Short mmCIF file of C-alpha atoms and ligand atoms in Angstrom, two decimals:
data_model
loop_
_atom_site.label_atom_id
_atom_site.label_comp_id
_atom_site.label_asym_id
_atom_site.label_seq_id
_atom_site.Cartn_x
_atom_site.Cartn_y
_atom_site.Cartn_z
CA MET Y 305 9.74 -64.62 119.61
CA ALA Y 306 11.74 -61.53 118.79
CA LYS Y 307 10.15 -58.28 119.83
CA GLY Y 308 8.30 -56.43 117.09
CA LYS Y 309 9.45 -53.08 115.82
CA ALA Y 310 6.96 -50.37 114.94
CA VAL Y 311 7.38 -48.86 111.51
CA PHE Y 312 5.14 -46.81 109.31
CA PHE Y 313 3.96 -48.01 105.92
CA CYS Y 314 2.35 -46.02 103.16
CA GLN Y 315 -0.90 -47.87 102.50
CA SER Y 316 -0.90 -46.98 98.85
CA CYS Y 317 2.62 -47.87 97.71
CA GLY Y 318 4.21 -49.74 100.60
CA PHE Y 319 6.89 -47.12 101.33
CA GLU Y 320 8.49 -47.86 104.69
CA SER Y 321 9.52 -45.19 107.14
CA ALA Y 322 10.73 -45.09 110.74
CA LYS Y 323 8.51 -42.12 111.56
CA TRP Y 324 5.14 -40.83 110.49
CA MET Y 325 5.02 -38.46 107.55
CA GLY Y 326 2.23 -36.39 106.10
CA GLN Y 327 3.15 -37.04 102.50
CA CYS Y 328 4.64 -40.23 101.16
CA PRO Y 329 7.97 -39.57 99.40
CA GLY Y 330 7.35 -42.67 97.28
CA CYS Y 331 4.00 -41.98 95.68
CA ARG Y 332 3.31 -38.39 96.85
CA GLU Y 333 0.00 -39.39 98.41
CA TRP Y 334 -1.12 -37.53 101.52
CA ASN Y 335 -2.02 -39.05 104.83
CA THR Y 336 -1.39 -42.65 103.91
CA PHE Y 337 1.07 -43.67 106.63
CA VAL Y 338 -0.13 -46.21 109.17
CA GLU Y 339 1.85 -47.69 112.01
CA GLU Y 340 2.40 -51.43 111.82
CA VAL Y 341 4.51 -53.78 113.89
CA VAL Y 342 6.90 -56.04 112.05
CA THR Y 343 8.50 -59.04 113.66
CA PRO Y 344 11.77 -60.29 112.26
CA MET Y 345 11.52 -63.74 110.69
CA SER Y 346 13.00 -66.39 112.93
CA GLY Y 347 15.17 -68.82 111.02
CA GLY Y 348 13.12 -68.08 107.97
CA ARG Y 349 15.53 -69.50 105.51
CA LYS Y 350 15.75 -72.88 107.13
CA LYS Y 351 12.00 -73.14 107.40
CA THR Y 352 11.26 -72.12 103.86
CA GLY Y 353 13.19 -74.90 102.25
CA ILE Y 354 14.34 -72.60 99.45
CA GLY Y 355 18.02 -73.26 98.90
CA LYS Y 356 18.09 -76.62 100.65
CA LYS Y 357 20.66 -77.72 98.11
CA GLU Y 358 23.53 -75.32 98.16
CA GLU Y 359 25.23 -76.66 95.03
CA PRO Y 360 24.75 -74.49 91.97
CA THR Y 361 23.25 -76.30 89.01
CA LEU Y 362 24.35 -76.16 85.40
CA LEU Y 363 21.74 -74.38 83.32
CA SER Y 364 22.09 -76.96 80.60
CA LYS Y 365 21.16 -79.68 83.09
CA VAL Y 366 17.94 -77.99 84.09
CA SER Y 367 15.04 -79.50 82.24
CA SER Y 368 12.26 -77.27 81.08
CA GLU Y 369 9.91 -80.24 80.96
CA ASP Y 370 8.60 -79.40 84.41
CA SER Y 371 6.88 -76.26 83.29
CA VAL Y 372 4.26 -77.88 81.09
CA ARG Y 373 1.21 -75.75 80.87
CA MET Y 374 -2.16 -76.73 82.17
CA ARG Y 375 -5.04 -75.64 79.99
CA THR Y 376 -7.92 -74.03 81.81
CA GLY Y 377 -10.45 -74.85 79.11
CA ILE Y 378 -11.26 -71.16 78.74
CA ASP Y 379 -9.36 -70.14 75.61
CA GLU Y 380 -9.38 -66.41 76.26
CA PHE Y 381 -8.00 -67.02 79.73
CA ASP Y 382 -5.29 -69.34 78.42
CA ARG Y 383 -4.29 -66.74 75.88
CA VAL Y 384 -3.83 -64.06 78.54
CA LEU Y 385 -1.78 -66.46 80.64
CA GLY Y 386 0.49 -67.05 77.66
CA GLY Y 387 -0.91 -70.43 76.63
CA GLY Y 388 -2.09 -71.98 79.88
CA ILE Y 389 -1.15 -72.14 83.54
CA VAL Y 390 2.50 -72.79 84.32
CA SER Y 391 2.64 -75.11 87.28
CA GLY Y 392 4.20 -73.63 90.39
CA SER Y 393 3.57 -70.10 89.22
CA MET Y 394 1.84 -67.37 91.11
CA VAL Y 395 -0.82 -65.29 89.43
CA LEU Y 396 -2.42 -62.13 90.78
CA VAL Y 397 -5.86 -61.24 89.47
CA GLY Y 398 -6.80 -57.65 90.25
CA GLY Y 399 -9.94 -55.69 89.53
CA ASP Y 400 -12.76 -53.59 90.90
CA PRO Y 401 -15.22 -55.22 93.27
CA GLY Y 402 -18.04 -56.96 91.45
CA ILE Y 403 -16.23 -57.12 88.14
CA GLY Y 404 -16.23 -60.93 88.14
CA LYS Y 405 -12.91 -62.10 89.57
CA SER Y 406 -14.47 -64.72 91.82
CA THR Y 407 -16.75 -65.84 89.01
CA LEU Y 408 -13.90 -66.30 86.55
CA LEU Y 409 -11.70 -68.19 88.99
CA LEU Y 410 -14.53 -70.39 90.21
CA GLN Y 411 -15.38 -71.19 86.61
CA MET Y 412 -11.75 -72.08 85.97
CA CYS Y 413 -11.61 -74.27 89.10
CA LEU Y 414 -14.80 -76.10 88.16
CA LEU Y 415 -13.47 -76.80 84.67
CA LEU Y 416 -10.14 -78.03 85.98
CA ALA Y 417 -11.79 -80.16 88.65
CA SER Y 418 -13.96 -81.81 86.05
CA GLU Y 419 -10.77 -82.83 84.26
CA ASN Y 420 -9.62 -84.55 87.43
CA HIS Y 421 -7.19 -81.92 88.59
CA LYS Y 422 -6.94 -81.48 92.32
CA VAL Y 423 -8.02 -77.91 92.89
CA LEU Y 424 -8.58 -76.06 96.16
CA TYR Y 425 -10.63 -72.86 96.29
CA ILE Y 426 -10.09 -70.85 99.45
CA SER Y 427 -12.49 -68.02 100.12
CA GLY Y 428 -12.17 -65.51 102.89
CA GLU Y 429 -15.12 -63.48 101.68
CA GLU Y 430 -18.02 -65.78 101.04
CA SER Y 431 -19.57 -68.71 102.83
CA LEU Y 432 -19.77 -72.19 101.35
CA GLN Y 433 -23.47 -71.74 100.65
CA GLN Y 434 -22.89 -68.53 98.73
CA ILE Y 435 -20.22 -70.16 96.62
CA LYS Y 436 -22.47 -73.15 96.03
CA ILE Y 437 -25.25 -70.88 94.76
CA ARG Y 438 -22.82 -69.22 92.40
CA ALA Y 439 -21.43 -72.55 91.21
CA ASP Y 440 -24.97 -73.71 90.45
CA ARG Y 441 -25.49 -70.65 88.28
CA LEU Y 442 -22.38 -71.48 86.33
CA GLY Y 443 -23.78 -74.77 85.11
CA ASN Y 444 -23.34 -78.45 85.69
CA PHE Y 445 -19.85 -79.68 86.25
CA SER Y 446 -18.68 -83.14 87.03
CA GLY Y 447 -15.68 -83.65 89.23
CA ASP Y 448 -15.03 -82.50 92.73
CA LEU Y 449 -13.72 -79.15 93.71
CA LEU Y 450 -12.24 -78.76 97.17
CA MET Y 451 -13.51 -75.74 99.09
CA LEU Y 452 -12.28 -74.00 102.19
CA CYS Y 453 -13.62 -70.89 103.89
CA GLU Y 454 -10.75 -69.64 105.97
CA THR Y 455 -8.69 -66.53 106.55
CA ASP Y 456 -6.06 -67.81 108.97
CA LEU Y 457 -2.82 -68.36 107.10
CA GLU Y 458 -1.44 -71.01 109.44
CA VAL Y 459 -4.53 -73.15 108.92
CA ILE Y 460 -4.42 -72.62 105.17
CA GLN Y 461 -0.74 -73.49 105.01
CA GLU Y 462 -1.32 -76.68 106.97
CA VAL Y 463 -4.22 -77.72 104.72
CA ILE Y 464 -2.23 -77.10 101.54
CA GLU Y 465 0.76 -79.03 102.85
CA ARG Y 466 -1.48 -81.92 103.86
CA ILE Y 467 -3.62 -82.34 100.78
CA ARG Y 468 -1.13 -81.09 98.17
CA PRO Y 469 -3.48 -79.68 95.53
CA GLU Y 470 -2.20 -78.82 92.06
CA LEU Y 471 -3.79 -75.42 92.14
CA VAL Y 472 -5.00 -73.10 94.89
CA VAL Y 473 -7.15 -70.01 94.54
CA ILE Y 474 -7.01 -67.39 97.28
CA ASP Y 475 -10.04 -65.11 97.24
CA SER Y 476 -8.91 -62.53 98.31
CA ILE Y 477 -5.45 -61.67 99.60
CA GLN Y 478 -6.85 -58.70 101.53
CA THR Y 479 -8.85 -60.99 103.80
CA MET Y 480 -5.94 -63.25 104.72
CA CYS Y 481 -4.28 -62.76 108.06
CA LYS Y 482 -1.22 -64.11 109.73
CA SER Y 483 -1.63 -64.16 113.50
CA ASP Y 484 1.89 -63.00 114.34
CA VAL Y 485 1.49 -59.83 112.30
CA SER Y 486 -0.36 -57.41 114.52
CA SER Y 487 -1.89 -55.13 111.90
CA ALA Y 488 -5.35 -55.59 110.43
CA PRO Y 489 -6.05 -57.80 107.38
CA GLY Y 490 -5.66 -55.82 104.20
CA SER Y 491 -2.86 -53.66 105.56
CA VAL Y 492 0.47 -53.48 103.83
CA SER Y 493 2.35 -55.80 106.16
CA GLN Y 494 -0.43 -58.39 106.23
CA VAL Y 495 -0.75 -58.43 102.47
CA ARG Y 496 2.99 -58.60 102.02
CA GLU Y 497 3.48 -61.35 104.60
CA SER Y 498 0.60 -63.42 103.23
CA THR Y 499 1.89 -63.12 99.69
CA GLY Y 500 5.29 -64.21 100.92
CA VAL Y 501 3.79 -67.30 102.51
CA PHE Y 502 1.92 -68.22 99.34
CA MET Y 503 5.00 -67.63 97.26
CA ARG Y 504 6.97 -70.08 99.38
CA ILE Y 505 4.14 -72.58 99.03
CA ALA Y 506 4.14 -72.11 95.26
CA LYS Y 507 7.88 -72.40 94.82
CA THR Y 508 8.62 -75.21 97.27
CA LEU Y 509 5.60 -77.46 96.78
CA GLY Y 510 5.13 -76.64 93.11
CA VAL Y 511 1.53 -75.62 93.73
CA THR Y 512 0.09 -73.04 91.37
CA VAL Y 513 -1.42 -70.16 93.31
CA PHE Y 514 -4.00 -67.69 92.03
CA ILE Y 515 -4.48 -64.65 94.23
CA VAL Y 516 -7.38 -62.26 93.98
CA GLY Y 517 -6.50 -58.68 94.84
CA HIS Y 518 -8.92 -55.82 95.21
CA VAL Y 519 -8.21 -52.57 93.51
CA THR Y 520 -8.32 -49.12 95.05
CA LYS Y 521 -10.06 -46.12 93.53
CA GLU Y 522 -6.87 -45.22 91.70
CA GLY Y 523 -6.84 -48.58 89.99
CA VAL Y 524 -3.90 -50.25 91.66
CA VAL Y 525 -4.07 -53.40 93.71
CA ALA Y 526 -4.90 -52.34 97.26
CA GLY Y 527 -1.99 -52.71 99.54
CA PRO Y 528 1.47 -52.45 98.23
CA ARG Y 529 2.85 -52.35 94.75
CA VAL Y 530 5.37 -54.87 96.09
CA LEU Y 531 2.73 -57.48 95.52
CA GLU Y 532 3.13 -57.02 91.79
CA HIS Y 533 6.87 -57.54 92.01
CA MET Y 534 6.52 -60.74 93.99
CA VAL Y 535 4.18 -62.65 91.71
CA ASP Y 536 4.94 -64.15 88.29
CA THR Y 537 1.91 -62.87 86.47
CA VAL Y 538 -0.37 -59.91 87.05
CA LEU Y 539 -3.77 -59.86 85.38
CA TYR Y 540 -6.26 -57.04 85.57
CA PHE Y 541 -9.92 -57.51 85.07
CA GLU Y 542 -11.48 -54.32 83.75
CA GLY Y 543 -14.60 -53.05 82.11
CA GLU Y 544 -17.58 -50.89 82.78
CA ARG Y 545 -19.83 -52.16 85.52
CA HIS Y 546 -22.96 -51.60 83.43
CA ALA Y 547 -21.52 -52.92 80.18
CA ALA Y 548 -21.80 -56.66 79.81
CA TYR Y 549 -18.31 -57.33 78.64
CA ARG Y 550 -15.12 -57.57 80.64
CA ILE Y 551 -11.51 -57.40 79.57
CA LEU Y 552 -8.81 -59.46 81.20
CA ARG Y 553 -5.44 -57.88 80.57
CA SER Y 554 -2.01 -59.17 81.46
CA VAL Y 555 0.28 -56.39 82.63
CA LYS Y 556 3.13 -58.59 83.75
CA ASN Y 557 3.88 -62.12 82.70
CA ARG Y 558 7.08 -64.02 83.31
CA PHE Y 559 5.81 -66.81 81.06
CA GLY Y 560 4.16 -65.01 78.19
CA SER Y 561 3.67 -61.74 76.41
CA THR Y 562 2.16 -58.79 78.20
CA ASN Y 563 -0.67 -56.56 77.10
CA GLU Y 564 -2.49 -59.60 75.87
CA ILE Y 565 -6.21 -59.28 76.37
CA GLY Y 566 -9.06 -61.69 76.76
CA VAL Y 567 -12.61 -60.52 76.25
CA PHE Y 568 -15.52 -61.96 78.19
CA GLU Y 569 -19.18 -61.29 78.45
CA MET Y 570 -20.97 -61.50 81.77
CA GLY Y 571 -24.28 -63.26 81.40
CA GLN Y 572 -26.84 -65.12 83.45
CA THR Y 573 -24.63 -68.18 83.64
CA GLY Y 574 -21.27 -66.62 84.32
CA LEU Y 575 -18.58 -65.38 82.00
CA LYS Y 576 -18.58 -66.37 78.35
CA GLU Y 577 -15.70 -65.86 75.98
CA VAL Y 578 -16.11 -63.33 73.22
CA LEU Y 579 -14.42 -64.93 70.25
CA ASN Y 580 -14.50 -61.95 67.92
CA PRO Y 581 -13.92 -58.88 70.08
CA SER Y 582 -13.64 -56.44 67.17
CA GLN Y 583 -17.07 -57.35 65.90
CA TYR Y 584 -18.39 -57.16 69.40
CA LEU Y 585 -16.93 -53.72 70.09
CA LEU Y 586 -18.18 -52.27 66.83
CA ASP Y 587 -21.75 -53.45 67.31
CA GLY Y 588 -24.24 -50.61 67.48
CA ARG Y 589 -22.03 -48.11 65.68
CA PRO Y 590 -23.94 -45.11 64.33
CA LYS Y 591 -24.26 -44.87 60.57
CA GLY Y 592 -23.35 -41.64 58.83
CA ALA Y 593 -22.64 -39.70 62.04
CA SER Y 594 -19.86 -37.17 62.14
CA GLY Y 595 -17.13 -37.65 64.72
CA SER Y 596 -17.21 -41.43 64.61
CA ILE Y 597 -14.10 -43.23 63.34
CA VAL Y 598 -13.07 -46.86 63.50
CA ALA Y 599 -9.51 -47.44 64.63
CA CYS Y 600 -7.48 -50.62 64.67
CA LEU Y 601 -4.67 -51.30 67.08
CA MET Y 602 -2.73 -54.19 68.51
CA GLU Y 603 -3.55 -55.49 71.94
CA GLY Y 604 -0.81 -57.95 72.68
CA THR Y 605 -0.66 -60.27 69.72
CA ARG Y 606 -4.16 -59.59 68.51
CA PRO Y 607 -5.58 -56.70 66.50
CA VAL Y 608 -8.65 -55.05 68.01
CA MET Y 609 -10.95 -52.57 66.33
CA VAL Y 610 -12.72 -49.87 68.29
CA GLU Y 611 -14.88 -46.91 67.52
CA VAL Y 612 -13.42 -43.54 68.49
CA GLN Y 613 -16.04 -40.84 69.01
CA ALA Y 614 -15.52 -37.11 69.29
CA LEU Y 615 -17.99 -34.36 69.91
CA VAL Y 616 -16.68 -30.87 69.27
CA CYS Y 617 -19.01 -27.97 69.96
CA ARG Y 618 -18.76 -24.28 70.74
CA THR Y 619 -18.07 -23.54 74.39
CA ASN Y 620 -20.36 -21.46 76.58
CA PHE Y 621 -17.64 -20.72 79.08
CA ASN Y 622 -14.43 -18.80 79.19
CA MET Y 623 -12.41 -21.91 79.12
CA ALA Y 624 -13.17 -24.78 76.78
CA ARG Y 625 -13.98 -28.12 78.35
CA ARG Y 626 -12.17 -31.23 77.27
CA THR Y 627 -12.80 -34.75 78.43
CA ALA Y 628 -11.39 -38.09 77.39
CA ALA Y 629 -12.97 -41.42 78.27
CA GLY Y 630 -11.01 -44.57 77.57
CA MET Y 631 -7.81 -42.81 76.62
CA ASP Y 632 -5.26 -40.42 78.06
CA TYR Y 633 -6.68 -36.93 78.60
CA ASN Y 634 -3.32 -35.26 78.05
CA ARG Y 635 -2.90 -37.06 74.77
CA VAL Y 636 -6.20 -35.59 73.56
CA ASN Y 637 -5.04 -32.11 74.55
CA LEU Y 638 -1.76 -32.64 72.75
CA LEU Y 639 -3.46 -33.87 69.59
CA MET Y 640 -5.80 -30.87 69.64
CA ALA Y 641 -2.83 -28.56 69.93
CA VAL Y 642 -1.23 -30.29 66.95
CA ILE Y 643 -4.44 -29.87 64.91
CA GLU Y 644 -4.66 -26.21 65.87
CA LYS Y 645 -1.07 -25.45 64.97
CA ARG Y 646 -0.57 -27.61 61.89
CA LEU Y 647 -4.00 -27.42 60.30
CA GLY Y 648 -4.85 -23.91 61.43
CA MET Y 649 -8.19 -24.82 63.01
CA THR Y 650 -9.01 -22.68 66.01
CA LEU Y 651 -10.16 -25.12 68.61
CA SER Y 652 -9.45 -22.99 71.67
CA ASN Y 653 -13.06 -21.91 72.12
CA TRP Y 654 -14.51 -25.28 71.27
CA ASP Y 655 -15.40 -27.95 73.79
CA ALA Y 656 -14.22 -31.43 72.89
CA TYR Y 657 -15.36 -34.75 74.28
CA VAL Y 658 -13.49 -37.83 73.13
CA ASN Y 659 -14.71 -41.29 73.93
CA ILE Y 660 -13.64 -44.83 73.10
CA ALA Y 661 -16.99 -46.51 72.63
CA GLY Y 662 -17.63 -49.59 74.71
CA GLY Y 663 -15.57 -48.61 77.73
CA MET Y 664 -12.22 -49.98 76.57
CA LYS Y 665 -9.20 -48.26 78.06
CA LEU Y 666 -6.47 -47.85 75.47
CA ASN Y 667 -3.23 -45.99 75.24
CA ALA Y 668 -1.61 -47.19 72.06
CA PRO Y 669 -0.10 -44.43 69.89
CA ALA Y 670 -1.78 -46.08 66.89
CA LEU Y 671 -4.99 -44.52 68.13
CA ASP Y 672 -3.77 -40.94 67.53
CA LEU Y 673 -4.74 -40.66 63.90
CA ALA Y 674 -8.26 -41.91 64.55
CA VAL Y 675 -8.70 -39.40 67.38
CA VAL Y 676 -7.52 -36.58 65.13
CA ALA Y 677 -9.83 -37.74 62.35
CA ALA Y 678 -12.78 -37.94 64.76
CA ILE Y 679 -12.14 -34.45 66.09
CA ILE Y 680 -11.84 -32.98 62.59
CA SER Y 681 -14.92 -34.85 61.42
CA SER Y 682 -16.96 -33.54 64.31
CA TYR Y 683 -15.59 -30.00 64.04
CA LYS Y 684 -16.40 -29.80 60.34
CA ASP Y 685 -19.55 -31.86 60.88
CA ILE Y 686 -18.65 -34.12 57.98
CA PRO Y 687 -19.24 -37.83 58.46
CA VAL Y 688 -16.48 -40.18 57.37
CA ASP Y 689 -17.33 -43.20 55.25
CA GLU Y 690 -18.24 -45.95 57.69
CA LYS Y 691 -16.22 -48.58 55.81
CA THR Y 692 -12.99 -46.73 56.57
CA VAL Y 693 -10.43 -47.72 59.21
CA VAL Y 694 -7.84 -45.26 60.47
CA PHE Y 695 -4.67 -45.91 62.44
CA GLY Y 696 -1.26 -44.29 62.92
CA GLU Y 697 0.78 -42.30 65.38
CA VAL Y 698 0.77 -38.50 65.16
CA GLY Y 699 3.92 -36.54 65.98
CA LEU Y 700 4.20 -32.98 67.26
CA SER Y 701 4.91 -31.52 63.84
CA GLY Y 702 1.84 -33.14 62.42
CA GLU Y 703 3.72 -35.97 60.78
CA VAL Y 704 2.14 -39.41 60.71
CA ARG Y 705 4.47 -42.08 62.02
CA GLY Y 706 4.48 -45.77 61.41
CA VAL Y 707 3.09 -48.30 63.85
CA SER Y 708 4.11 -51.87 64.51
CA MET Y 709 2.27 -54.84 63.05
CA ALA Y 710 0.26 -52.85 60.52
CA ALA Y 711 -0.25 -55.97 58.40
CA GLN Y 712 -2.31 -57.64 61.13
CA CYS Y 713 -4.47 -54.54 61.50
CA VAL Y 714 -5.14 -54.39 57.77
CA GLN Y 715 -5.95 -58.10 57.81
CA GLU Y 716 -8.44 -57.60 60.64
CA ALA Y 717 -10.08 -54.68 58.83
CA LYS Y 718 -10.45 -56.82 55.74
CA LYS Y 719 -11.91 -59.66 57.74
CA LEU Y 720 -14.59 -57.39 59.17
CA GLY Y 721 -15.57 -56.07 55.76
CA PHE Y 722 -13.93 -52.64 55.71
CA SER Y 723 -13.07 -51.35 52.27
CA ARG Y 724 -10.62 -48.53 52.94
CA CYS Y 725 -7.77 -48.11 55.35
CA ILE Y 726 -5.96 -44.85 56.08
CA LEU Y 727 -2.55 -45.59 57.54
CA PRO Y 728 0.98 -44.18 57.78
CA LYS Y 729 2.75 -44.14 54.44
CA VAL Y 730 5.82 -45.89 55.87
CA ASN Y 731 3.67 -48.87 56.75
CA LEU Y 732 2.52 -49.38 53.16
CA LYS Y 733 5.60 -51.37 52.17
CA GLY Y 734 4.88 -55.04 51.68
CA LEU Y 735 1.19 -54.85 52.57
CA ASP Y 736 -1.29 -56.97 50.70
CA THR Y 737 -3.67 -54.61 48.91
CA LYS Y 738 -6.05 -57.27 47.74
CA GLY Y 739 -9.63 -56.63 48.79
CA ILE Y 740 -9.00 -53.32 50.52
CA GLU Y 741 -7.96 -49.86 49.44
CA LEU Y 742 -4.88 -48.74 51.33
CA VAL Y 743 -4.23 -45.01 51.60
CA GLY Y 744 -0.82 -44.08 52.96
CA ILE Y 745 -0.50 -40.58 54.40
CA GLU Y 746 2.54 -38.65 55.61
CA ASP Y 747 1.03 -35.81 57.58
CA LEU Y 748 -2.22 -34.30 58.82
CA GLN Y 749 -2.70 -32.38 55.56
CA GLY Y 750 -2.81 -35.75 53.87
CA LEU Y 751 -5.46 -36.87 56.32
CA MET Y 752 -7.52 -33.72 55.62
CA ARG Y 753 -7.44 -34.45 51.90
CA GLN Y 754 -8.78 -37.93 52.57
CA LEU Y 755 -11.51 -36.84 54.94
CA LEU Y 756 -12.94 -33.85 53.12
P1 LIG Z 1097 -17.89 -61.47 91.35
O1 LIG Z 1097 -17.22 -62.58 90.66
O2 LIG Z 1097 -18.48 -61.74 92.69
O3 LIG Z 1097 -16.97 -60.21 91.44
P2 LIG Z 1097 -15.64 -59.97 92.27
O4 LIG Z 1097 -15.22 -61.27 92.84
O5 LIG Z 1097 -14.70 -59.41 91.24
O6 LIG Z 1097 -15.97 -58.96 93.29
O7 LIG Z 1097 -18.99 -60.92 90.34
C1 LIG Z 1097 -20.21 -60.63 90.76
C2 LIG Z 1097 -21.01 -59.89 89.74
O8 LIG Z 1097 -21.24 -60.63 88.58
C3 LIG Z 1097 -22.32 -59.57 90.35
O9 LIG Z 1097 -22.61 -58.21 90.08
C4 LIG Z 1097 -23.26 -60.51 89.69
C5 LIG Z 1097 -22.65 -60.80 88.38
N1 LIG Z 1097 -22.90 -62.16 87.88
C6 LIG Z 1097 -23.66 -62.32 86.74
O10 LIG Z 1097 -24.13 -61.36 86.14
N2 LIG Z 1097 -23.88 -63.60 86.26
C7 LIG Z 1097 -23.39 -64.70 86.88
O11 LIG Z 1097 -23.61 -65.83 86.42
C8 LIG Z 1097 -22.61 -64.52 88.07
C9 LIG Z 1097 -22.05 -65.70 88.80
C10 LIG Z 1097 -22.39 -63.24 88.54
MG1 LIG Z 1098 -15.18 -61.84 94.85
#
């Protein structure tokens, strides 16, 4: 075997360097370089089988029949995947530890197995008994699921090639190790090599591969970002640990739309789909409280309603405190500056805490107007009618800009029994006003007139 060469990898972004550095030029993190030995691939191309046939093919001759989608039986999951699992694709599921990645994938495997699909679940983290206990919690399933507790890639590869399952789940990629890579499991080169192996398996054998990836404190999949480039679909599982519900979000999808979300609730018997997320997120909303506004925005192809809360109170310090939970902190600062300048409210010696109730993390510009309304409502201590929905983007000169797919948002508001909707004036065109009062506004002064 060719002699290995020592190189240094940044453990947070995968940046490669010939010598050690204090700060990574790629991601600007400090002290992340670790020495790893890489061995050049010997005859890799021949072994992989990719490109066996050297003749180019006419696109028109390629049939798209092959990529029929396999339904998981969990509608919310199918939706996030873009309508089901594309065979031969590779899906990365990332998320904090304990969020429910293993539970979701085991549930999916059990459902598929009971429909007579050949599914193999490979765990490098739990023993067979532990998985059995979990499976028992999830309910009774007919059908047989194949299990393997293994971390050695050569063994796994051999098993997959021998039994040819339709779908394989790898839980998790950080535990997998390839014996000819000298660094520890979970390191950049191990993760990258293992992903490469699974990708070849997926593309040459047509096996669908689901990979579980742990997430670091900063919220990216541990190991390299390269992982995200290699796979077809990247899903993130997020949510507050103590809240019951979980959100599965697609951030990259070669076979469907991104930013699609699926909402689940973690219960005694595993994850259950939440069919009406808006209703679910608005449950427990305070009545007649100032600083509470309902916003509507698009998440993928579906409108979602959330409650935006703001608490504005006089500061006891020299510098006012501002916090933002569930949305971008800098955006809150910017919106407060716009309010201060355009509406003449002095907010500089007022603390402001902005929160998206329920632990959702959102960054759609459509949220701006609701945040502004919540801040004003709390500052003036005037509650806003609880049957009002607010959405729109706010520009630096205090103008209210249009958002995309306003019709769906209005429809959703109507469905949930809201009676008034404050939205950008440009969005009013062509909207159905039946059953709901639509108020189009052009700037923040217009919003003030509506709120006070
Ligand atoms: P798990 O799927 O092991 O998380 P991950 O693989 O992402 O690390 O999720 C485990 C958590 O979910 C654990 O805190 C227990 C909880 N849980 C339930 O509340 N109900 C259930 O039916 C199951 C199986 C787990
Ligand atoms: Mg797990």
